[in-house]
PDB file of C-alpha atoms in Angstrom:
ATOM      1  CA  UNK A   1     -48.780 -13.316  -5.498  1.00  0.00           C
ATOM      2  CA  UNK A   2     -52.467 -12.774  -4.695  1.00  0.00           C
ATOM      3  CA  UNK A   3     -54.631 -13.556  -7.707  1.00  0.00           C
ATOM      4  CA  UNK A   4     -57.774 -11.405  -7.909  1.00  0.00           C
ATOM      5  CA  UNK A   5     -60.914 -11.584 -10.043  1.00  0.00           C
ATOM      6  CA  UNK A   6     -63.067  -8.454 -10.444  1.00  0.00           C
ATOM      7  CA  UNK A   7     -66.797  -8.969 -11.081  1.00  0.00           C
ATOM      8  CA  UNK A   8     -68.794  -5.749 -11.462  1.00  0.00           C
ATOM      9  CA  UNK A   9     -71.203  -4.571 -14.143  1.00  0.00           C
ATOM     10  CA  UNK A  10     -69.895  -0.989 -13.993  1.00  0.00           C
ATOM     11  CA  UNK A  11     -66.925  -0.496 -16.314  1.00  0.00           C
ATOM     12  CA  UNK A  12     -65.779   2.543 -14.362  1.00  0.00           C
ATOM     13  CA  UNK A  13     -65.648   0.576 -11.116  1.00  0.00           C
ATOM     14  CA  UNK A  14     -63.666  -2.225 -12.767  1.00  0.00           C
ATOM     15  CA  UNK A  15     -61.225   0.290 -14.224  1.00  0.00           C
ATOM     16  CA  UNK A  16     -60.779   1.924 -10.831  1.00  0.00           C
ATOM     17  CA  UNK A  17     -60.113  -1.389  -9.102  1.00  0.00           C
ATOM     18  CA  UNK A  18     -57.657  -2.406 -11.839  1.00  0.00           C
ATOM     19  CA  UNK A  19     -55.728   0.871 -11.615  1.00  0.00           C
ATOM     20  CA  UNK A  20     -55.387   0.461  -7.863  1.00  0.00           C
ATOM     21  CA  UNK A  21     -54.497  -3.226  -7.838  1.00  0.00           C
ATOM     22  CA  UNK A  22     -52.104  -3.118 -10.788  1.00  0.00           C
ATOM     23  CA  UNK A  23     -49.854  -0.805  -8.765  1.00  0.00           C
ATOM     24  CA  UNK A  24     -49.312  -3.471  -6.080  1.00  0.00           C
ATOM     25  CA  UNK A  25     -46.370  -5.856  -6.403  1.00  0.00           C
ATOM     26  CA  UNK A  26     -48.114  -8.705  -4.595  1.00  0.00           C
ATOM     27  CA  UNK A  27     -51.459  -8.589  -6.448  1.00  0.00           C
ATOM     28  CA  UNK A  28     -52.278  -9.891  -9.928  1.00  0.00           C
ATOM     29  CA  UNK A  29     -55.626  -9.430 -11.682  1.00  0.00           C
ATOM     30  CA  UNK A  30     -56.534 -12.666 -13.463  1.00  0.00           C
ATOM     31  CA  UNK A  31     -59.773 -11.482 -15.045  1.00  0.00           C
ATOM     32  CA  UNK A  32     -62.739  -9.123 -15.156  1.00  0.00           C
ATOM     33  CA  UNK A  33     -66.421  -9.881 -15.666  1.00  0.00           C
ATOM     34  CA  UNK A  34     -69.473  -7.670 -16.112  1.00  0.00           C
ATOM     35  CA  UNK A  35     -72.073 -10.143 -14.828  1.00  0.00           C
ATOM     36  CA  UNK A  36     -72.315 -12.943 -12.292  1.00  0.00           C
ATOM     37  CA  UNK A  37     -72.446 -15.811 -14.778  1.00  0.00           C
ATOM     38  CA  UNK A  38     -69.274 -14.667 -16.531  1.00  0.00           C
ATOM     39  CA  UNK A  39     -67.709 -14.174 -13.109  1.00  0.00           C
ATOM     40  CA  UNK A  40     -68.386 -17.782 -12.116  1.00  0.00           C
ATOM     41  CA  UNK A  41     -66.970 -19.034 -15.419  1.00  0.00           C
ATOM     42  CA  UNK A  42     -63.793 -16.982 -14.955  1.00  0.00           C
ATOM     43  CA  UNK A  43     -63.482 -18.173 -11.359  1.00  0.00           C
ATOM     44  CA  UNK A  44     -63.614 -21.778 -12.547  1.00  0.00           C
ATOM     45  CA  UNK A  45     -61.065 -21.035 -15.272  1.00  0.00           C
ATOM     46  CA  UNK A  46     -58.549 -19.203 -13.079  1.00  0.00           C
ATOM     47  CA  UNK A  47     -59.272 -20.266  -9.460  1.00  0.00           C
ATOM     48  CA  UNK A  48     -58.401 -16.830  -8.023  1.00  0.00           C
ATOM     49  CA  UNK A  49     -57.458 -16.341  -4.389  1.00  0.00           C
ATOM     50  CA  UNK A  50     -59.964 -13.490  -4.053  1.00  0.00           C
ATOM     51  CA  UNK A  51     -63.060 -12.629  -6.090  1.00  0.00           C
ATOM     52  CA  UNK A  52     -64.397  -9.098  -5.688  1.00  0.00           C
ATOM     53  CA  UNK A  53     -68.084  -9.508  -6.545  1.00  0.00           C
ATOM     54  CA  UNK A  54     -70.721  -6.796  -6.880  1.00  0.00           C
ATOM     55  CA  UNK A  55     -74.117  -7.573  -5.337  1.00  0.00           C
ATOM     56  CA  UNK A  56     -76.466  -6.402  -8.080  1.00  0.00           C
ATOM     57  CA  UNK A  57     -75.570  -7.469 -11.616  1.00  0.00           C
ATOM     58  CA  UNK A  58     -77.349  -8.679 -14.759  1.00  0.00           C
ATOM     59  CA  UNK A  59     -77.638 -12.317 -15.882  1.00  0.00           C
ATOM     60  CA  UNK A  60     -76.700 -13.622 -12.412  1.00  0.00           C
ATOM     61  CA  UNK A  61     -76.600 -11.645  -9.180  1.00  0.00           C
ATOM     62  CA  UNK A  62     -73.537 -11.462  -6.977  1.00  0.00           C
ATOM     63  CA  UNK A  63     -75.268 -13.591  -4.371  1.00  0.00           C
ATOM     64  CA  UNK A  64     -76.062 -16.332  -6.871  1.00  0.00           C
ATOM     65  CA  UNK A  65     -72.494 -16.175  -8.177  1.00  0.00           C
ATOM     66  CA  UNK A  66     -71.139 -16.393  -4.633  1.00  0.00           C
ATOM     67  CA  UNK A  67     -73.303 -19.437  -3.941  1.00  0.00           C
ATOM     68  CA  UNK A  68     -71.990 -21.218  -7.052  1.00  0.00           C
ATOM     69  CA  UNK A  69     -68.368 -20.385  -6.289  1.00  0.00           C
ATOM     70  CA  UNK A  70     -68.693 -21.452  -2.637  1.00  0.00           C
ATOM     71  CA  UNK A  71     -70.372 -24.732  -3.635  1.00  0.00           C
ATOM     72  CA  UNK A  72     -67.635 -25.715  -6.105  1.00  0.00           C
ATOM     73  CA  UNK A  73     -65.035 -27.966  -4.415  1.00  0.00           C
ATOM     74  CA  UNK A  74     -62.459 -26.863  -6.983  1.00  0.00           C
ATOM     75  CA  UNK A  75     -62.840 -23.285  -5.720  1.00  0.00           C
ATOM     76  CA  UNK A  76     -62.483 -24.053  -2.021  1.00  0.00           C
ATOM     77  CA  UNK A  77     -59.496 -21.697  -1.848  1.00  0.00           C
ATOM     78  CA  UNK A  78     -61.325 -18.826  -3.559  1.00  0.00           C
ATOM     79  CA  UNK A  79     -62.590 -16.219  -1.114  1.00  0.00           C
ATOM     80  CA  UNK A  80     -65.480 -14.032  -2.245  1.00  0.00           C
ATOM     81  CA  UNK A  81     -65.604 -10.437  -1.045  1.00  0.00           C
ATOM     82  CA  UNK A  82     -68.938  -8.792  -1.738  1.00  0.00           C
ATOM     83  CA  UNK A  83     -68.951  -5.206  -2.994  1.00  0.00           C
ATOM     84  CA  UNK A  84     -71.963  -3.134  -2.043  1.00  0.00           C
ATOM     85  CA  UNK A  85     -73.161   0.463  -2.038  1.00  0.00           C
ATOM     86  CA  UNK A  86     -75.608  -0.183   0.738  1.00  0.00           C
ATOM     87  CA  UNK A  87     -73.719  -1.318   3.823  1.00  0.00           C
ATOM     88  CA  UNK A  88     -75.299  -3.865   6.134  1.00  0.00           C
ATOM     89  CA  UNK A  89     -78.456  -4.773   4.270  1.00  0.00           C
ATOM     90  CA  UNK A  90     -80.346  -7.917   3.369  1.00  0.00           C
ATOM     91  CA  UNK A  91     -78.073  -8.513   0.382  1.00  0.00           C
ATOM     92  CA  UNK A  92     -75.055  -8.778   2.654  1.00  0.00           C
ATOM     93  CA  UNK A  93     -76.706 -11.329   4.940  1.00  0.00           C
ATOM     94  CA  UNK A  94     -77.764 -13.449   1.981  1.00  0.00           C
ATOM     95  CA  UNK A  95     -74.219 -13.263   0.628  1.00  0.00           C
ATOM     96  CA  UNK A  96     -72.700 -14.377   3.924  1.00  0.00           C
ATOM     97  CA  UNK A  97     -75.107 -17.302   4.087  1.00  0.00           C
ATOM     98  CA  UNK A  98     -74.108 -18.130   0.504  1.00  0.00           C
ATOM     99  CA  UNK A  99     -70.462 -18.390   1.545  1.00  0.00           C
ATOM    100  CA  UNK A 100     -68.918 -14.927   1.133  1.00  0.00           C
ATOM    101  CA  UNK A 101     -65.864 -14.206   3.268  1.00  0.00           C
ATOM    102  CA  UNK A 102     -67.098 -10.698   3.983  1.00  0.00           C
ATOM    103  CA  UNK A 103     -68.053  -7.444   2.373  1.00  0.00           C
ATOM    104  CA  UNK A 104     -66.753  -4.013   1.469  1.00  0.00           C
ATOM    105  CA  UNK A 105     -68.501  -0.760   0.724  1.00  0.00           C
ATOM    106  CA  UNK A 106     -67.651   0.597  -2.703  1.00  0.00           C
ATOM    107  CA  UNK A 107     -66.564   3.889  -1.166  1.00  0.00           C
ATOM    108  CA  UNK A 108     -63.947   2.126   0.961  1.00  0.00           C
ATOM    109  CA  UNK A 109     -60.593   3.926   1.095  1.00  0.00           C
ATOM    110  CA  UNK A 110     -57.988   2.446  -1.299  1.00  0.00           C
ATOM    111  CA  UNK A 111     -55.711   1.382   1.543  1.00  0.00           C
ATOM    112  CA  UNK A 112     -58.573  -0.434   3.247  1.00  0.00           C
ATOM    113  CA  UNK A 113     -59.445  -2.266   0.022  1.00  0.00           C
ATOM    114  CA  UNK A 114     -55.871  -3.463  -0.380  1.00  0.00           C
ATOM    115  CA  UNK A 115     -55.747  -4.594   3.234  1.00  0.00           C
ATOM    116  CA  UNK A 116     -59.081  -6.371   2.813  1.00  0.00           C
ATOM    117  CA  UNK A 117     -57.831  -8.292  -0.221  1.00  0.00           C
ATOM    118  CA  UNK A 118     -54.761  -9.442   1.675  1.00  0.00           C
ATOM    119  CA  UNK A 119     -56.859 -10.461   4.684  1.00  0.00           C
ATOM    120  CA  UNK A 120     -59.276 -12.437   2.519  1.00  0.00           C
ATOM    121  CA  UNK A 121     -56.422 -14.100   0.632  1.00  0.00           C
ATOM    122  CA  UNK A 122     -55.084 -15.455   3.934  1.00  0.00           C
ATOM    123  CA  UNK A 123     -58.430 -17.131   4.503  1.00  0.00           C
ATOM    124  CA  UNK A 124     -59.455 -14.829   7.334  1.00  0.00           C
ATOM    125  CA  UNK A 125     -62.992 -13.480   7.499  1.00  0.00           C
ATOM    126  CA  UNK A 126     -63.266  -9.925   6.290  1.00  0.00           C
ATOM    127  CA  UNK A 127     -65.213  -8.913   9.377  1.00  0.00           C
ATOM    128  CA  UNK A 128     -63.429  -7.057  12.124  1.00  0.00           C
ATOM    129  CA  UNK A 129     -64.810  -7.536  15.651  1.00  0.00           C
ATOM    130  CA  UNK A 130     -66.552  -4.161  15.459  1.00  0.00           C
ATOM    131  CA  UNK A 131     -68.109  -5.009  12.095  1.00  0.00           C
ATOM    132  CA  UNK A 132     -69.104  -8.448  13.394  1.00  0.00           C
ATOM    133  CA  UNK A 133     -70.930  -6.825  16.296  1.00  0.00           C
ATOM    134  CA  UNK A 134     -72.768  -4.522  13.889  1.00  0.00           C
ATOM    135  CA  UNK A 135     -73.577  -7.522  11.736  1.00  0.00           C
ATOM    136  CA  UNK A 136     -74.977  -9.368  14.742  1.00  0.00           C
ATOM    137  CA  UNK A 137     -77.243  -6.459  15.626  1.00  0.00           C
ATOM    138  CA  UNK A 138     -78.603  -6.250  12.114  1.00  0.00           C
ATOM    139  CA  UNK A 139     -78.723 -10.021  11.600  1.00  0.00           C
ATOM    140  CA  UNK A 140     -80.889 -10.716  14.605  1.00  0.00           C
ATOM    141  CA  UNK A 141     -83.246  -7.858  13.753  1.00  0.00           C
ATOM    142  CA  UNK A 142     -84.301  -9.825  10.672  1.00  0.00           C
ATOM    143  CA  UNK A 143     -83.827 -13.440  11.752  1.00  0.00           C
ATOM    144  CA  UNK A 144     -83.975 -16.094   9.026  1.00  0.00           C
ATOM    145  CA  UNK A 145     -85.852 -19.341   9.269  1.00  0.00           C
ATOM    146  CA  UNK A 146     -84.225 -21.145  12.168  1.00  0.00           C
ATOM    147  CA  UNK A 147     -82.357 -24.295  11.234  1.00  0.00           C
ATOM    148  CA  UNK A 148     -79.352 -26.142  12.558  1.00  0.00           C
ATOM    149  CA  UNK A 149     -76.280 -26.527  10.385  1.00  0.00           C
ATOM    150  CA  UNK A 150     -75.119 -30.129   9.968  1.00  0.00           C
ATOM    151  CA  UNK A 151     -72.289 -30.836  12.368  1.00  0.00           C
ATOM    152  CA  UNK A 152     -73.421 -28.800  15.354  1.00  0.00           C
ATOM    153  CA  UNK A 153     -74.229 -31.947  17.319  1.00  0.00           C
ATOM    154  CA  UNK A 154     -70.601 -33.078  16.901  1.00  0.00           C
ATOM    155  CA  UNK A 155     -69.114 -29.961  18.503  1.00  0.00           C
ATOM    156  CA  UNK A 156     -67.476 -30.469  21.878  1.00  0.00           C
ATOM    157  CA  UNK A 157     -68.476 -28.216  24.767  1.00  0.00           C
ATOM    158  CA  UNK A 158     -65.312 -26.164  24.242  1.00  0.00           C
ATOM    159  CA  UNK A 159     -65.917 -25.856  20.511  1.00  0.00           C
ATOM    160  CA  UNK A 160     -69.507 -24.751  21.077  1.00  0.00           C
ATOM    161  CA  UNK A 161     -68.354 -22.148  23.578  1.00  0.00           C
ATOM    162  CA  UNK A 162     -65.718 -20.864  21.190  1.00  0.00           C
ATOM    163  CA  UNK A 163     -68.201 -20.722  18.295  1.00  0.00           C
ATOM    164  CA  UNK A 164     -70.555 -18.685  20.456  1.00  0.00           C
ATOM    165  CA  UNK A 165     -67.770 -16.246  21.349  1.00  0.00           C
ATOM    166  CA  UNK A 166     -66.820 -15.872  17.696  1.00  0.00           C
ATOM    167  CA  UNK A 167     -70.463 -15.078  17.013  1.00  0.00           C
ATOM    168  CA  UNK A 168     -70.258 -12.376  19.686  1.00  0.00           C
ATOM    169  CA  UNK A 169     -67.466 -10.743  17.715  1.00  0.00           C
ATOM    170  CA  UNK A 170     -64.481 -11.743  19.852  1.00  0.00           C
ATOM    171  CA  UNK A 171     -61.008 -12.192  18.369  1.00  0.00           C
ATOM    172  CA  UNK A 172     -58.915 -15.280  19.127  1.00  0.00           C
ATOM    173  CA  UNK A 173     -56.968 -13.267  21.686  1.00  0.00           C
ATOM    174  CA  UNK A 174     -60.175 -12.126  23.398  1.00  0.00           C
ATOM    175  CA  UNK A 175     -61.535 -15.676  23.348  1.00  0.00           C
ATOM    176  CA  UNK A 176     -58.309 -16.911  24.938  1.00  0.00           C
ATOM    177  CA  UNK A 177     -58.561 -14.332  27.718  1.00  0.00           C
ATOM    178  CA  UNK A 178     -62.239 -15.093  28.305  1.00  0.00           C
ATOM    179  CA  UNK A 179     -61.694 -18.863  28.515  1.00  0.00           C
ATOM    180  CA  UNK A 180     -58.268 -18.636  30.213  1.00  0.00           C
ATOM    181  CA  UNK A 181     -56.528 -20.583  27.453  1.00  0.00           C
ATOM    182  CA  UNK A 182     -53.724 -19.730  25.059  1.00  0.00           C
ATOM    183  CA  UNK A 183     -54.465 -17.870  21.798  1.00  0.00           C
ATOM    184  CA  UNK A 184     -53.139 -20.900  19.897  1.00  0.00           C
ATOM    185  CA  UNK A 185     -55.590 -23.198  21.705  1.00  0.00           C
ATOM    186  CA  UNK A 186     -58.413 -20.760  20.970  1.00  0.00           C
ATOM    187  CA  UNK A 187     -57.435 -20.709  17.297  1.00  0.00           C
ATOM    188  CA  UNK A 188     -57.387 -24.512  17.252  1.00  0.00           C
ATOM    189  CA  UNK A 189     -60.898 -24.728  18.742  1.00  0.00           C
ATOM    190  CA  UNK A 190     -62.173 -22.186  16.195  1.00  0.00           C
ATOM    191  CA  UNK A 191     -60.589 -24.116  13.330  1.00  0.00           C
ATOM    192  CA  UNK A 192     -62.052 -27.430  14.486  1.00  0.00           C
ATOM    193  CA  UNK A 193     -65.523 -25.915  14.848  1.00  0.00           C
ATOM    194  CA  UNK A 194     -65.292 -24.490  11.344  1.00  0.00           C
ATOM    195  CA  UNK A 195     -64.214 -27.838   9.912  1.00  0.00           C
ATOM    196  CA  UNK A 196     -67.042 -29.735  11.627  1.00  0.00           C
ATOM    197  CA  UNK A 197     -69.634 -27.207  10.462  1.00  0.00           C
ATOM    198  CA  UNK A 198     -68.236 -26.829   6.979  1.00  0.00           C
ATOM    199  CA  UNK A 199     -67.849 -23.081   7.526  1.00  0.00           C
ATOM    200  CA  UNK A 200     -65.527 -21.460   5.019  1.00  0.00           C
ATOM    201  CA  UNK A 201     -64.483 -18.772   7.490  1.00  0.00           C
ATOM    202  CA  UNK A 202     -65.433 -16.922  10.675  1.00  0.00           C
ATOM    203  CA  UNK A 203     -68.116 -14.933   8.878  1.00  0.00           C
ATOM    204  CA  UNK A 204     -70.021 -18.088   8.001  1.00  0.00           C
ATOM    205  CA  UNK A 205     -69.429 -19.459  11.496  1.00  0.00           C
ATOM    206  CA  UNK A 206     -71.241 -16.388  12.867  1.00  0.00           C
ATOM    207  CA  UNK A 207     -74.173 -17.014  10.538  1.00  0.00           C
ATOM    208  CA  UNK A 208     -74.369 -20.715  11.452  1.00  0.00           C
ATOM    209  CA  UNK A 209     -74.257 -19.917  15.170  1.00  0.00           C
ATOM    210  CA  UNK A 210     -77.198 -17.520  14.985  1.00  0.00           C
ATOM    211  CA  UNK A 211     -79.276 -19.573  12.589  1.00  0.00           C
ATOM    212  CA  UNK A 212     -78.849 -22.641  14.773  1.00  0.00           C
ATOM    213  CA  UNK A 213     -79.724 -20.826  17.981  1.00  0.00           C
ATOM    214  CA  UNK A 214     -76.326 -21.470  19.547  1.00  0.00           C
ATOM    215  CA  UNK A 215     -76.336 -17.832  20.581  1.00  0.00           C
ATOM    216  CA  UNK A 216     -79.023 -15.201  20.942  1.00  0.00           C
ATOM    217  CA  UNK A 217     -78.740 -11.400  21.024  1.00  0.00           C
ATOM    218  CA  UNK A 218     -76.889 -10.012  23.975  1.00  0.00           C
ATOM    219  CA  UNK A 219     -73.557  -8.555  25.016  1.00  0.00           C
ATOM    220  CA  UNK A 220     -70.377 -10.581  24.840  1.00  0.00           C
ATOM    221  CA  UNK A 221     -69.463 -12.127  28.141  1.00  0.00           C
TER     222      UNK A 221
END
């Protein structure tokens, strides 16, 4: 059973999400909140698998709530999915840096929302390769202050190469083909890089790679 928390200041949106999710046998809604602060409190009380969090809310924004959830060791298994009306904007980048697993547009088709929840619950980044490539384009057009994430110096050459390929938007299968290794080996390298960098998922690994200068804009090799 996938346990979901809904955090959105619009009652109509919460009702719509509840109606959709309640119909699924493998999804349980553990709570609803109308502001970020209440969302964080409910997350700490219920430790959901997935928190659907709106970007702009009163009392505490979705980004601030995401940062608090991601920083709480007790919520390490909670994956935040940001809900936005605006697509790839500055809010999304801030949310990814704060520790969000990914993002969804509020006009996403119901089937895509359900799939996204299941993907996030598995611990996978909610960023398909195509979305990652779009993210990269937008991310580098407004680069943040450059800094290196702790742990980059401990990456092996293989792990650095894999992290760079993830940041280019490649899947594990594509990484394996590019490096002439097995998909399982590629997955292992990705996992080790994430552990060393403290990245919650592939989305945050992409952010760390660009902020640290491991990769720069350009096509995937």
